[in-house]
């Protein structure tokens, strides 16, 4: 009985997604196996059961609320334009000092933009030093602890022991140089998470950026009810993008956002994946 | 009827971005019924659908000047609504909602039954009379969203792919995986003569 295809294989067969050889095997099997033929029929019953659920019509109170909120937004925008014009929102573009392989921007920015290069390299070493395991354990794994994610970082570099409560709310920003793609996102994200080697510096932050990577991560994290602990300043489908990592238990949620991030997840998020924690 | 009501979506969005005060409301009225159905089917919950729809339209309101015209306005609006629903579903998976409304109690309790056991148990799912939404809640979000668009709402795979911003093959495989997972809990709803476990007692070796 081991030659039965599983239900998922049958579902793939129905969508013509199987490799030719496998497709032939399943087709041959279906000729002789009534149980599998029945299962194939039932898969289309699933689609029909879903289609049978009647479409809900918009309740009047929801429609009214929607109209009200849009009307309020229109009024607020008009008032804003009348009073102050359209001032660009968001923090200034981040300055990205070169040289270090990994630049933890959160540290650099907190100390001002003129942090000496040597210190930057030292700060980078704190992040890179332990390799991938540390990147995960230090940056991602401990996020739920009340003591904050700073603790593991401090463990691996006792000389750098200043209390740093802000660290626990700031993601580490790296530039892995990964050109993420829609098809490869899950694998690529897992690789970056597990990477044991230093990251190359990313392509740099666009001048017209409205949010810094960490500002974007903070704003989206708040909106999504999660906390991003790692940001990869990289590219997605040929354009600059930030890839944000948020651990959720055994999994890590991976969000891809454009570098024109406005802090609104509904419009910023280009792609989403969930990968296993390394 | 004012002329603004007859303008195409794209022009309404442009006018809105340029400061027109009526254009966006026209766009909302034109698409809200359909997008409500999307939000309801995605979230399975009236309050969440209402919140998601409002959030989505306000997001679109603010992001109109970033619309590049590379997709249809309807696709873009759908994508924003789907993203808003996705956020809510994801948060609900992390922290299960507290029942506040009588009319959500049924779905919520079914959800708990479906979720508490960890691995799906076909027999107990049947006993719990999982409705469609509770069954959908057991799926990974990407499969649920693809199935909602394609099977429940009847979008063509190509449209769903544009809305979800993934390849058509990805939509097909997500739908296939989702249907395979739903089969034990849903097929018998339509077809009571076939016991739901007809596929579960077999060898089941994955040929891939």
mmCIF file with all atom_site columns, N, CA and C in Angstrom, chain A residues 2 4 8 11 15 36 39 42 45 47 52-55 57-59 61 65 67 69 77-78 81 182 223-225 248 253 255 260 264 266-268 272, chain B residues 16-17 19-21 32-33 36 41 46 54 58-59 66 83-84 86-87 90-91 95 151 153 166-167 172 176-177 179 190 194 198-199 202 205-206:
data_model
loop_
_atom_site.group_PDB
_atom_site.id
_atom_site.type_symbol
_atom_site.label_atom_id
_atom_site.label_alt_id
_atom_site.label_comp_id
_atom_site.label_asym_id
_atom_site.label_entity_id
_atom_site.label_seq_id
_atom_site.pdbx_PDB_ins_code
_atom_site.Cartn_x
_atom_site.Cartn_y
_atom_site.Cartn_z
_atom_site.occupancy
_atom_site.B_iso_or_equiv
_atom_site.pdbx_formal_charge
_atom_site.auth_seq_id
_atom_site.auth_comp_id
_atom_site.auth_asym_id
_atom_site.auth_atom_id
_atom_site.pdbx_PDB_model_num
ATOM 1   N N  . UNK A 1 2   ? 2.138   1.108  -0.117  1.00 0.00 ? 2   UNK A N  1
ATOM 2   C CA . UNK A 1 2   ? 2.976   2.302  -0.030  1.00 0.00 ? 2   UNK A CA 1
ATOM 3   C C  . UNK A 1 2   ? 2.971   3.122  -1.310  1.00 0.00 ? 2   UNK A C  1
ATOM 4   N N  . UNK A 1 4   ? 0.403   4.475  -2.749  1.00 0.00 ? 4   UNK A N  1
ATOM 5   C CA . UNK A 1 4   ? -0.621  5.529  -2.815  1.00 0.00 ? 4   UNK A CA 1
ATOM 6   C C  . UNK A 1 4   ? 0.021   6.905  -2.719  1.00 0.00 ? 4   UNK A C  1
ATOM 7   N N  . UNK A 1 8   ? -1.861  15.524 -0.622  1.00 0.00 ? 8   UNK A N  1
ATOM 8   C CA . UNK A 1 8   ? -1.247  16.719 -1.179  1.00 0.00 ? 8   UNK A CA 1
ATOM 9   C C  . UNK A 1 8   ? -0.757  16.472 -2.601  1.00 0.00 ? 8   UNK A C  1
ATOM 10  N N  . UNK A 1 11  ? -3.644  16.720 -4.776  1.00 0.00 ? 11  UNK A N  1
ATOM 11  C CA . UNK A 1 11  ? -4.032  18.115 -4.977  1.00 0.00 ? 11  UNK A CA 1
ATOM 12  C C  . UNK A 1 11  ? -3.095  18.790 -5.975  1.00 0.00 ? 11  UNK A C  1
ATOM 13  N N  . UNK A 1 15  ? -3.835  20.300 -9.896  1.00 0.00 ? 15  UNK A N  1
ATOM 14  C CA . UNK A 1 15  ? -3.400  21.619 -10.365 1.00 0.00 ? 15  UNK A CA 1
ATOM 15  C C  . UNK A 1 15  ? -2.312  21.526 -11.432 1.00 0.00 ? 15  UNK A C  1
ATOM 16  N N  . UNK A 1 36  ? -8.055  6.435  -4.133  1.00 0.00 ? 36  UNK A N  1
ATOM 17  C CA . UNK A 1 36  ? -7.388  7.673  -4.534  1.00 0.00 ? 36  UNK A CA 1
ATOM 18  C C  . UNK A 1 36  ? -8.255  8.468  -5.509  1.00 0.00 ? 36  UNK A C  1
ATOM 19  N N  . UNK A 1 39  ? -10.612 10.255 -3.394  1.00 0.00 ? 39  UNK A N  1
ATOM 20  C CA . UNK A 1 39  ? -9.957  11.376 -2.716  1.00 0.00 ? 39  UNK A CA 1
ATOM 21  C C  . UNK A 1 39  ? -9.793  12.557 -3.674  1.00 0.00 ? 39  UNK A C  1
ATOM 22  N N  . UNK A 1 42  ? -12.964 14.271 -3.934  1.00 0.00 ? 42  UNK A N  1
ATOM 23  C CA . UNK A 1 42  ? -13.263 15.018 -2.713  1.00 0.00 ? 42  UNK A CA 1
ATOM 24  C C  . UNK A 1 42  ? -12.488 16.331 -2.632  1.00 0.00 ? 42  UNK A C  1
ATOM 25  N N  . UNK A 1 45  ? -14.527 18.672 -4.127  1.00 0.00 ? 45  UNK A N  1
ATOM 26  C CA . UNK A 1 45  ? -15.629 18.964 -3.199  1.00 0.00 ? 45  UNK A CA 1
ATOM 27  C C  . UNK A 1 45  ? -15.209 20.037 -2.189  1.00 0.00 ? 45  UNK A C  1
ATOM 28  N N  . UNK A 1 47  ? -13.170 22.524 -2.777  1.00 0.00 ? 47  UNK A N  1
ATOM 29  C CA . UNK A 1 47  ? -13.307 23.804 -3.476  1.00 0.00 ? 47  UNK A CA 1
ATOM 30  C C  . UNK A 1 47  ? -14.770 24.217 -3.541  1.00 0.00 ? 47  UNK A C  1
ATOM 31  N N  . UNK A 1 52  ? -19.414 27.504 -1.855  1.00 0.00 ? 52  UNK A N  1
ATOM 32  C CA . UNK A 1 52  ? -20.825 27.512 -1.449  1.00 0.00 ? 52  UNK A CA 1
ATOM 33  C C  . UNK A 1 52  ? -21.130 28.531 -0.353  1.00 0.00 ? 52  UNK A C  1
ATOM 34  N N  . UNK A 1 53  ? -20.104 28.953 0.372   1.00 0.00 ? 53  UNK A N  1
ATOM 35  C CA . UNK A 1 53  ? -20.350 29.915 1.444   1.00 0.00 ? 53  UNK A CA 1
ATOM 36  C C  . UNK A 1 53  ? -20.824 31.218 0.804   1.00 0.00 ? 53  UNK A C  1
ATOM 37  N N  . UNK A 1 54  ? -22.020 31.679 1.174   1.00 0.00 ? 54  UNK A N  1
ATOM 38  C CA . UNK A 1 54  ? -22.555 32.864 0.485   1.00 0.00 ? 54  UNK A CA 1
ATOM 39  C C  . UNK A 1 54  ? -21.740 34.122 0.770   1.00 0.00 ? 54  UNK A C  1
ATOM 40  N N  . UNK A 1 55  ? -21.699 35.009 -0.214  1.00 0.00 ? 55  UNK A N  1
ATOM 41  C CA . UNK A 1 55  ? -20.968 36.265 -0.045  1.00 0.00 ? 55  UNK A CA 1
ATOM 42  C C  . UNK A 1 55  ? -21.716 37.165 0.931   1.00 0.00 ? 55  UNK A C  1
ATOM 43  N N  . UNK A 1 57  ? -22.983 40.607 2.505   1.00 0.00 ? 57  UNK A N  1
ATOM 44  C CA . UNK A 1 57  ? -23.132 41.982 2.009   1.00 0.00 ? 57  UNK A CA 1
ATOM 45  C C  . UNK A 1 57  ? -22.696 42.947 3.107   1.00 0.00 ? 57  UNK A C  1
ATOM 46  N N  . UNK A 1 58  ? -22.279 44.108 2.664   1.00 0.00 ? 58  UNK A N  1
ATOM 47  C CA . UNK A 1 58  ? -21.716 45.094 3.590   1.00 0.00 ? 58  UNK A CA 1
ATOM 48  C C  . UNK A 1 58  ? -22.809 45.601 4.524   1.00 0.00 ? 58  UNK A C  1
ATOM 49  N N  . UNK A 1 59  ? -22.632 45.418 5.833   1.00 0.00 ? 59  UNK A N  1
ATOM 50  C CA . UNK A 1 59  ? -23.647 45.929 6.767   1.00 0.00 ? 59  UNK A CA 1
ATOM 51  C C  . UNK A 1 59  ? -23.672 47.455 6.756   1.00 0.00 ? 59  UNK A C  1
ATOM 52  N N  . UNK A 1 61  ? -23.983 49.610 9.128   1.00 0.00 ? 61  UNK A N  1
ATOM 53  C CA . UNK A 1 61  ? -23.183 50.304 10.150  1.00 0.00 ? 61  UNK A CA 1
ATOM 54  C C  . UNK A 1 61  ? -21.709 50.331 9.766   1.00 0.00 ? 61  UNK A C  1
ATOM 55  N N  . UNK A 1 65  ? -19.624 53.734 9.130   1.00 0.00 ? 65  UNK A N  1
ATOM 56  C CA . UNK A 1 65  ? -18.367 53.978 9.839   1.00 0.00 ? 65  UNK A CA 1
ATOM 57  C C  . UNK A 1 65  ? -17.245 54.285 8.851   1.00 0.00 ? 65  UNK A C  1
ATOM 58  N N  . UNK A 1 67  ? -17.569 55.519 5.805   1.00 0.00 ? 67  UNK A N  1
ATOM 59  C CA . UNK A 1 67  ? -17.783 56.866 5.258   1.00 0.00 ? 67  UNK A CA 1
ATOM 60  C C  . UNK A 1 67  ? -17.291 57.930 6.239   1.00 0.00 ? 67  UNK A C  1
ATOM 61  N N  . UNK A 1 69  ? -15.038 57.675 8.600   1.00 0.00 ? 69  UNK A N  1
ATOM 62  C CA . UNK A 1 69  ? -13.577 57.724 8.764   1.00 0.00 ? 69  UNK A CA 1
ATOM 63  C C  . UNK A 1 69  ? -12.910 58.345 7.549   1.00 0.00 ? 69  UNK A C  1
ATOM 64  N N  . UNK A 1 77  ? -6.815  66.115 6.226   1.00 0.00 ? 77  UNK A N  1
ATOM 65  C CA . UNK A 1 77  ? -5.817  66.401 5.201   1.00 0.00 ? 77  UNK A CA 1
ATOM 66  C C  . UNK A 1 77  ? -5.965  67.837 4.705   1.00 0.00 ? 77  UNK A C  1
ATOM 67  N N  . UNK A 1 78  ? -7.204  68.262 4.502   1.00 0.00 ? 78  UNK A N  1
ATOM 68  C CA . UNK A 1 78  ? -7.439  69.624 4.026   1.00 0.00 ? 78  UNK A CA 1
ATOM 69  C C  . UNK A 1 78  ? -6.911  70.636 5.031   1.00 0.00 ? 78  UNK A C  1
ATOM 70  N N  . UNK A 1 81  ? -3.144  70.703 4.960   1.00 0.00 ? 81  UNK A N  1
ATOM 71  C CA . UNK A 1 81  ? -2.602  71.372 3.775   1.00 0.00 ? 81  UNK A CA 1
ATOM 72  C C  . UNK A 1 81  ? -2.763  72.873 3.870   1.00 0.00 ? 81  UNK A C  1
ATOM 73  N N  . UNK A 1 182 ? 11.065  36.670 -4.787  1.00 0.00 ? 182 UNK A N  1
ATOM 74  C CA . UNK A 1 182 ? 9.788   36.146 -4.306  1.00 0.00 ? 182 UNK A CA 1
ATOM 75  C C  . UNK A 1 182 ? 9.881   34.630 -4.133  1.00 0.00 ? 182 UNK A C  1
ATOM 76  N N  . UNK A 1 223 ? 2.785   48.438 14.738  1.00 0.00 ? 223 UNK A N  1
ATOM 77  C CA . UNK A 1 223 ? 1.501   48.249 14.055  1.00 0.00 ? 223 UNK A CA 1
ATOM 78  C C  . UNK A 1 223 ? 1.119   46.771 13.978  1.00 0.00 ? 223 UNK A C  1
ATOM 79  N N  . UNK A 1 224 ? 2.123   45.927 13.772  1.00 0.00 ? 224 UNK A N  1
ATOM 80  C CA . UNK A 1 224 ? 1.836   44.508 13.588  1.00 0.00 ? 224 UNK A CA 1
ATOM 81  C C  . UNK A 1 224 ? 1.777   43.760 14.915  1.00 0.00 ? 224 UNK A C  1
ATOM 82  N N  . UNK A 1 225 ? 2.061   44.452 15.993  1.00 0.00 ? 225 UNK A N  1
ATOM 83  C CA . UNK A 1 225 ? 2.040   43.789 17.286  1.00 0.00 ? 225 UNK A CA 1
ATOM 84  C C  . UNK A 1 225 ? 3.166   42.784 17.442  1.00 0.00 ? 225 UNK A C  1
ATOM 85  N N  . UNK A 1 248 ? 8.851   34.446 16.372  1.00 0.00 ? 248 UNK A N  1
ATOM 86  C CA . UNK A 1 248 ? 7.577   34.113 17.028  1.00 0.00 ? 248 UNK A CA 1
ATOM 87  C C  . UNK A 1 248 ? 7.695   32.664 17.480  1.00 0.00 ? 248 UNK A C  1
ATOM 88  N N  . UNK A 1 253 ? 9.014   35.258 11.623  1.00 0.00 ? 253 UNK A N  1
ATOM 89  C CA . UNK A 1 253 ? 8.261   35.928 10.571  1.00 0.00 ? 253 UNK A CA 1
ATOM 90  C C  . UNK A 1 253 ? 9.205   36.857 9.817   1.00 0.00 ? 253 UNK A C  1
ATOM 91  N N  . UNK A 1 255 ? 9.334   39.804 6.947   1.00 0.00 ? 255 UNK A N  1
ATOM 92  C CA . UNK A 1 255 ? 8.601   40.773 6.141   1.00 0.00 ? 255 UNK A CA 1
ATOM 93  C C  . UNK A 1 255 ? 9.583   41.500 5.224   1.00 0.00 ? 255 UNK A C  1
ATOM 94  N N  . UNK A 1 260 ? 11.046  52.763 0.680   1.00 0.00 ? 260 UNK A N  1
ATOM 95  C CA . UNK A 1 260 ? 10.184  53.936 0.820   1.00 0.00 ? 260 UNK A CA 1
ATOM 96  C C  . UNK A 1 260 ? 9.156   53.707 1.925   1.00 0.00 ? 260 UNK A C  1
ATOM 97  N N  . UNK A 1 264 ? 3.469   52.055 7.451   1.00 0.00 ? 264 UNK A N  1
ATOM 98  C CA . UNK A 1 264 ? 2.118   51.513 7.335   1.00 0.00 ? 264 UNK A CA 1
ATOM 99  C C  . UNK A 1 264 ? 2.210   50.122 6.708   1.00 0.00 ? 264 UNK A C  1
ATOM 100 N N  . UNK A 1 266 ? 0.133   47.996 5.883   1.00 0.00 ? 266 UNK A N  1
ATOM 101 C CA . UNK A 1 266 ? -0.822  47.632 4.830   1.00 0.00 ? 266 UNK A CA 1
ATOM 102 C C  . UNK A 1 266 ? -0.306  47.975 3.443   1.00 0.00 ? 266 UNK A C  1
ATOM 103 N N  . UNK A 1 267 ? 0.515   48.999 3.357   1.00 0.00 ? 267 UNK A N  1
ATOM 104 C CA . UNK A 1 267 ? 1.028   49.381 2.039   1.00 0.00 ? 267 UNK A CA 1
ATOM 105 C C  . UNK A 1 267 ? 2.521   49.121 1.898   1.00 0.00 ? 267 UNK A C  1
ATOM 106 N N  . UNK A 1 268 ? 3.232   48.986 2.999   1.00 0.00 ? 268 UNK A N  1
ATOM 107 C CA . UNK A 1 268 ? 4.687   48.831 2.906   1.00 0.00 ? 268 UNK A CA 1
ATOM 108 C C  . UNK A 1 268 ? 5.119   47.402 2.603   1.00 0.00 ? 268 UNK A C  1
ATOM 109 N N  . UNK A 1 272 ? 5.808   38.323 2.472   1.00 0.00 ? 272 UNK A N  1
ATOM 110 C CA . UNK A 1 272 ? 5.835   37.779 3.829   1.00 0.00 ? 272 UNK A CA 1
ATOM 111 C C  . UNK A 1 272 ? 6.179   36.304 3.753   1.00 0.00 ? 272 UNK A C  1
ATOM 112 N N  . UNK B 2 16  ? -7.466  62.393 -6.086  1.00 0.00 ? 16  UNK B N  1
ATOM 113 C CA . UNK B 2 16  ? -7.349  62.366 -4.626  1.00 0.00 ? 16  UNK B CA 1
ATOM 114 C C  . UNK B 2 16  ? -5.938  62.762 -4.195  1.00 0.00 ? 16  UNK B C  1
ATOM 115 N N  . UNK B 2 17  ? -4.936  62.203 -4.869  1.00 0.00 ? 17  UNK B N  1
ATOM 116 C CA . UNK B 2 17  ? -3.550  62.498 -4.497  1.00 0.00 ? 17  UNK B CA 1
ATOM 117 C C  . UNK B 2 17  ? -3.248  63.981 -4.697  1.00 0.00 ? 17  UNK B C  1
ATOM 118 N N  . UNK B 2 19  ? -5.325  66.327 -4.154  1.00 0.00 ? 19  UNK B N  1
ATOM 119 C CA . UNK B 2 19  ? -6.026  67.127 -3.161  1.00 0.00 ? 19  UNK B CA 1
ATOM 120 C C  . UNK B 2 19  ? -7.534  67.169 -3.323  1.00 0.00 ? 19  UNK B C  1
ATOM 121 N N  . UNK B 2 20  ? -8.061  66.515 -4.345  1.00 0.00 ? 20  UNK B N  1
ATOM 122 C CA . UNK B 2 20  ? -9.511  66.477 -4.526  1.00 0.00 ? 20  UNK B CA 1
ATOM 123 C C  . UNK B 2 20  ? -10.173 65.858 -3.298  1.00 0.00 ? 20  UNK B C  1
ATOM 124 N N  . UNK B 2 21  ? -11.245 66.483 -2.822  1.00 0.00 ? 21  UNK B N  1
ATOM 125 C CA . UNK B 2 21  ? -11.848 66.028 -1.562  1.00 0.00 ? 21  UNK B CA 1
ATOM 126 C C  . UNK B 2 21  ? -12.976 65.027 -1.750  1.00 0.00 ? 21  UNK B C  1
ATOM 127 N N  . UNK B 2 32  ? -16.244 49.046 -1.995  1.00 0.00 ? 32  UNK B N  1
ATOM 128 C CA . UNK B 2 32  ? -16.327 48.564 -0.618  1.00 0.00 ? 32  UNK B CA 1
ATOM 129 C C  . UNK B 2 32  ? -17.114 47.270 -0.475  1.00 0.00 ? 32  UNK B C  1
ATOM 130 N N  . UNK B 2 33  ? -18.139 47.062 -1.290  1.00 0.00 ? 33  UNK B N  1
ATOM 131 C CA . UNK B 2 33  ? -18.911 45.817 -1.169  1.00 0.00 ? 33  UNK B CA 1
ATOM 132 C C  . UNK B 2 33  ? -18.015 44.599 -1.407  1.00 0.00 ? 33  UNK B C  1
ATOM 133 N N  . UNK B 2 36  ? -15.361 44.232 1.218   1.00 0.00 ? 36  UNK B N  1
ATOM 134 C CA . UNK B 2 36  ? -15.951 43.717 2.463   1.00 0.00 ? 36  UNK B CA 1
ATOM 135 C C  . UNK B 2 36  ? -16.028 42.189 2.412   1.00 0.00 ? 36  UNK B C  1
ATOM 136 N N  . UNK B 2 41  ? -14.276 37.121 4.334   1.00 0.00 ? 41  UNK B N  1
ATOM 137 C CA . UNK B 2 41  ? -13.837 35.759 4.036   1.00 0.00 ? 41  UNK B CA 1
ATOM 138 C C  . UNK B 2 41  ? -12.428 35.496 4.573   1.00 0.00 ? 41  UNK B C  1
ATOM 139 N N  . UNK B 2 46  ? -16.752 39.555 11.829  1.00 0.00 ? 46  UNK B N  1
ATOM 140 C CA . UNK B 2 46  ? -17.328 40.822 11.410  1.00 0.00 ? 46  UNK B CA 1
ATOM 141 C C  . UNK B 2 46  ? -16.528 42.027 11.932  1.00 0.00 ? 46  UNK B C  1
ATOM 142 N N  . UNK B 2 54  ? -11.521 49.321 7.239   1.00 0.00 ? 54  UNK B N  1
ATOM 143 C CA . UNK B 2 54  ? -11.271 50.740 7.526   1.00 0.00 ? 54  UNK B CA 1
ATOM 144 C C  . UNK B 2 54  ? -9.775  51.056 7.480   1.00 0.00 ? 54  UNK B C  1
ATOM 145 N N  . UNK B 2 58  ? -7.983  53.600 4.785   1.00 0.00 ? 58  UNK B N  1
ATOM 146 C CA . UNK B 2 58  ? -7.212  54.755 5.268   1.00 0.00 ? 58  UNK B CA 1
ATOM 147 C C  . UNK B 2 58  ? -5.746  54.642 4.830   1.00 0.00 ? 58  UNK B C  1
ATOM 148 N N  . UNK B 2 59  ? -5.228  53.412 4.797   1.00 0.00 ? 59  UNK B N  1
ATOM 149 C CA . UNK B 2 59  ? -3.874  53.225 4.274   1.00 0.00 ? 59  UNK B CA 1
ATOM 150 C C  . UNK B 2 59  ? -3.803  53.645 2.819   1.00 0.00 ? 59  UNK B C  1
ATOM 151 N N  . UNK B 2 66  ? 1.698   57.192 -3.818  1.00 0.00 ? 66  UNK B N  1
ATOM 152 C CA . UNK B 2 66  ? 2.743   56.214 -4.135  1.00 0.00 ? 66  UNK B CA 1
ATOM 153 C C  . UNK B 2 66  ? 2.249   55.164 -5.121  1.00 0.00 ? 66  UNK B C  1
ATOM 154 N N  . UNK B 2 83  ? -3.466  42.620 2.936   1.00 0.00 ? 83  UNK B N  1
ATOM 155 C CA . UNK B 2 83  ? -2.394  42.859 3.907   1.00 0.00 ? 83  UNK B CA 1
ATOM 156 C C  . UNK B 2 83  ? -2.971  43.203 5.280   1.00 0.00 ? 83  UNK B C  1
ATOM 157 N N  . UNK B 2 84  ? -4.008  44.035 5.289   1.00 0.00 ? 84  UNK B N  1
ATOM 158 C CA . UNK B 2 84  ? -4.618  44.425 6.575   1.00 0.00 ? 84  UNK B CA 1
ATOM 159 C C  . UNK B 2 84  ? -5.203  43.194 7.265   1.00 0.00 ? 84  UNK B C  1
ATOM 160 N N  . UNK B 2 86  ? -4.243  40.090 6.735   1.00 0.00 ? 86  UNK B N  1
ATOM 161 C CA . UNK B 2 86  ? -3.110  39.237 7.101   1.00 0.00 ? 86  UNK B CA 1
ATOM 162 C C  . UNK B 2 86  ? -2.532  39.655 8.452   1.00 0.00 ? 86  UNK B C  1
ATOM 163 N N  . UNK B 2 87  ? -2.370  40.962 8.639   1.00 0.00 ? 87  UNK B N  1
ATOM 164 C CA . UNK B 2 87  ? -1.844  41.459 9.919   1.00 0.00 ? 87  UNK B CA 1
ATOM 165 C C  . UNK B 2 87  ? -2.711  40.984 11.070  1.00 0.00 ? 87  UNK B C  1
ATOM 166 N N  . UNK B 2 90  ? -2.488  37.208 11.613  1.00 0.00 ? 90  UNK B N  1
ATOM 167 C CA . UNK B 2 90  ? -1.215  36.843 12.197  1.00 0.00 ? 90  UNK B CA 1
ATOM 168 C C  . UNK B 2 90  ? -1.211  37.146 13.699  1.00 0.00 ? 90  UNK B C  1
ATOM 169 N N  . UNK B 2 91  ? -1.749  38.307 14.045  1.00 0.00 ? 91  UNK B N  1
ATOM 170 C CA . UNK B 2 91  ? -1.798  38.658 15.466  1.00 0.00 ? 91  UNK B CA 1
ATOM 171 C C  . UNK B 2 91  ? -2.716  37.724 16.226  1.00 0.00 ? 91  UNK B C  1
ATOM 172 N N  . UNK B 2 95  ? -1.735  35.745 19.610  1.00 0.00 ? 95  UNK B N  1
ATOM 173 C CA . UNK B 2 95  ? -2.534  35.795 20.839  1.00 0.00 ? 95  UNK B CA 1
ATOM 174 C C  . UNK B 2 95  ? -3.998  35.631 20.453  1.00 0.00 ? 95  UNK B C  1
ATOM 175 N N  . UNK B 2 151 ? -10.851 29.895 -4.280  1.00 0.00 ? 151 UNK B N  1
ATOM 176 C CA . UNK B 2 151 ? -11.984 28.976 -4.132  1.00 0.00 ? 151 UNK B CA 1
ATOM 177 C C  . UNK B 2 151 ? -13.229 29.664 -3.574  1.00 0.00 ? 151 UNK B C  1
ATOM 178 N N  . UNK B 2 153 ? -13.881 33.099 -3.222  1.00 0.00 ? 153 UNK B N  1
ATOM 179 C CA . UNK B 2 153 ? -14.348 34.322 -3.880  1.00 0.00 ? 153 UNK B CA 1
ATOM 180 C C  . UNK B 2 153 ? -14.281 34.248 -5.401  1.00 0.00 ? 153 UNK B C  1
ATOM 181 N N  . UNK B 2 166 ? 2.525   37.310 -5.834  1.00 0.00 ? 166 UNK B N  1
ATOM 182 C CA . UNK B 2 166 ? 3.349   36.102 -5.958  1.00 0.00 ? 166 UNK B CA 1
ATOM 183 C C  . UNK B 2 166 ? 3.115   35.511 -7.344  1.00 0.00 ? 166 UNK B C  1
ATOM 184 N N  . UNK B 2 167 ? 3.900   34.514 -7.701  1.00 0.00 ? 167 UNK B N  1
ATOM 185 C CA . UNK B 2 167 ? 3.754   33.858 -8.997  1.00 0.00 ? 167 UNK B CA 1
ATOM 186 C C  . UNK B 2 167 ? 2.477   33.013 -9.026  1.00 0.00 ? 167 UNK B C  1
ATOM 187 N N  . UNK B 2 172 ? -1.187  28.423 -7.044  1.00 0.00 ? 172 UNK B N  1
ATOM 188 C CA . UNK B 2 172 ? -1.709  27.066 -7.273  1.00 0.00 ? 172 UNK B CA 1
ATOM 189 C C  . UNK B 2 172 ? -1.211  26.105 -6.193  1.00 0.00 ? 172 UNK B C  1
ATOM 190 N N  . UNK B 2 176 ? -3.407  24.104 -3.510  1.00 0.00 ? 176 UNK B N  1
ATOM 191 C CA . UNK B 2 176 ? -3.371  22.637 -3.484  1.00 0.00 ? 176 UNK B CA 1
ATOM 192 C C  . UNK B 2 176 ? -3.076  22.138 -2.070  1.00 0.00 ? 176 UNK B C  1
ATOM 193 N N  . UNK B 2 177 ? -2.079  22.746 -1.437  1.00 0.00 ? 177 UNK B N  1
ATOM 194 C CA . UNK B 2 177 ? -1.751  22.333 -0.066  1.00 0.00 ? 177 UNK B CA 1
ATOM 195 C C  . UNK B 2 177 ? -2.921  22.582 0.874   1.00 0.00 ? 177 UNK B C  1
ATOM 196 N N  . UNK B 2 179 ? -6.153  22.790 0.132   1.00 0.00 ? 179 UNK B N  1
ATOM 197 C CA . UNK B 2 179 ? -7.267  21.851 -0.107  1.00 0.00 ? 179 UNK B CA 1
ATOM 198 C C  . UNK B 2 179 ? -6.954  20.494 0.505   1.00 0.00 ? 179 UNK B C  1
ATOM 199 N N  . UNK B 2 190 ? -20.172 18.339 2.284   1.00 0.00 ? 190 UNK B N  1
ATOM 200 C CA . UNK B 2 190 ? -20.981 18.273 1.075   1.00 0.00 ? 190 UNK B CA 1
ATOM 201 C C  . UNK B 2 190 ? -21.349 16.850 0.720   1.00 0.00 ? 190 UNK B C  1
ATOM 202 N N  . UNK B 2 194 ? -19.519 9.741  2.058   1.00 0.00 ? 194 UNK B N  1
ATOM 203 C CA . UNK B 2 194 ? -18.132 9.294  2.155   1.00 0.00 ? 194 UNK B CA 1
ATOM 204 C C  . UNK B 2 194 ? -17.599 9.643  3.532   1.00 0.00 ? 194 UNK B C  1
ATOM 205 N N  . UNK B 2 198 ? -11.524 8.560  4.549   1.00 0.00 ? 198 UNK B N  1
ATOM 206 C CA . UNK B 2 198 ? -11.252 7.651  3.446   1.00 0.00 ? 198 UNK B CA 1
ATOM 207 C C  . UNK B 2 198 ? -9.805  7.757  2.972   1.00 0.00 ? 198 UNK B C  1
ATOM 208 N N  . UNK B 2 199 ? -9.197  8.912  3.194   1.00 0.00 ? 199 UNK B N  1
ATOM 209 C CA . UNK B 2 199 ? -7.834  9.101  2.689   1.00 0.00 ? 199 UNK B CA 1
ATOM 210 C C  . UNK B 2 199 ? -6.794  8.970  3.774   1.00 0.00 ? 199 UNK B C  1
ATOM 211 N N  . UNK B 2 202 ? -4.554  5.250  4.586   1.00 0.00 ? 202 UNK B N  1
ATOM 212 C CA . UNK B 2 202 ? -3.773  4.597  3.549   1.00 0.00 ? 202 UNK B CA 1
ATOM 213 C C  . UNK B 2 202 ? -2.285  4.718  3.837   1.00 0.00 ? 202 UNK B C  1
ATOM 214 N N  . UNK B 2 205 ? 2.553   7.241  1.479   1.00 0.00 ? 205 UNK B N  1
ATOM 215 C CA . UNK B 2 205 ? 3.939   7.612  1.235   1.00 0.00 ? 205 UNK B CA 1
ATOM 216 C C  . UNK B 2 205 ? 3.978   8.766  0.245   1.00 0.00 ? 205 UNK B C  1
ATOM 217 N N  . UNK B 2 206 ? 4.690   9.811  0.605   1.00 0.00 ? 206 UNK B N  1
ATOM 218 C CA . UNK B 2 206 ? 4.772   10.962 -0.287  1.00 0.00 ? 206 UNK B CA 1
ATOM 219 C C  . UNK B 2 206 ? 5.710   10.623 -1.430  1.00 0.00 ? 206 UNK B C  1
#
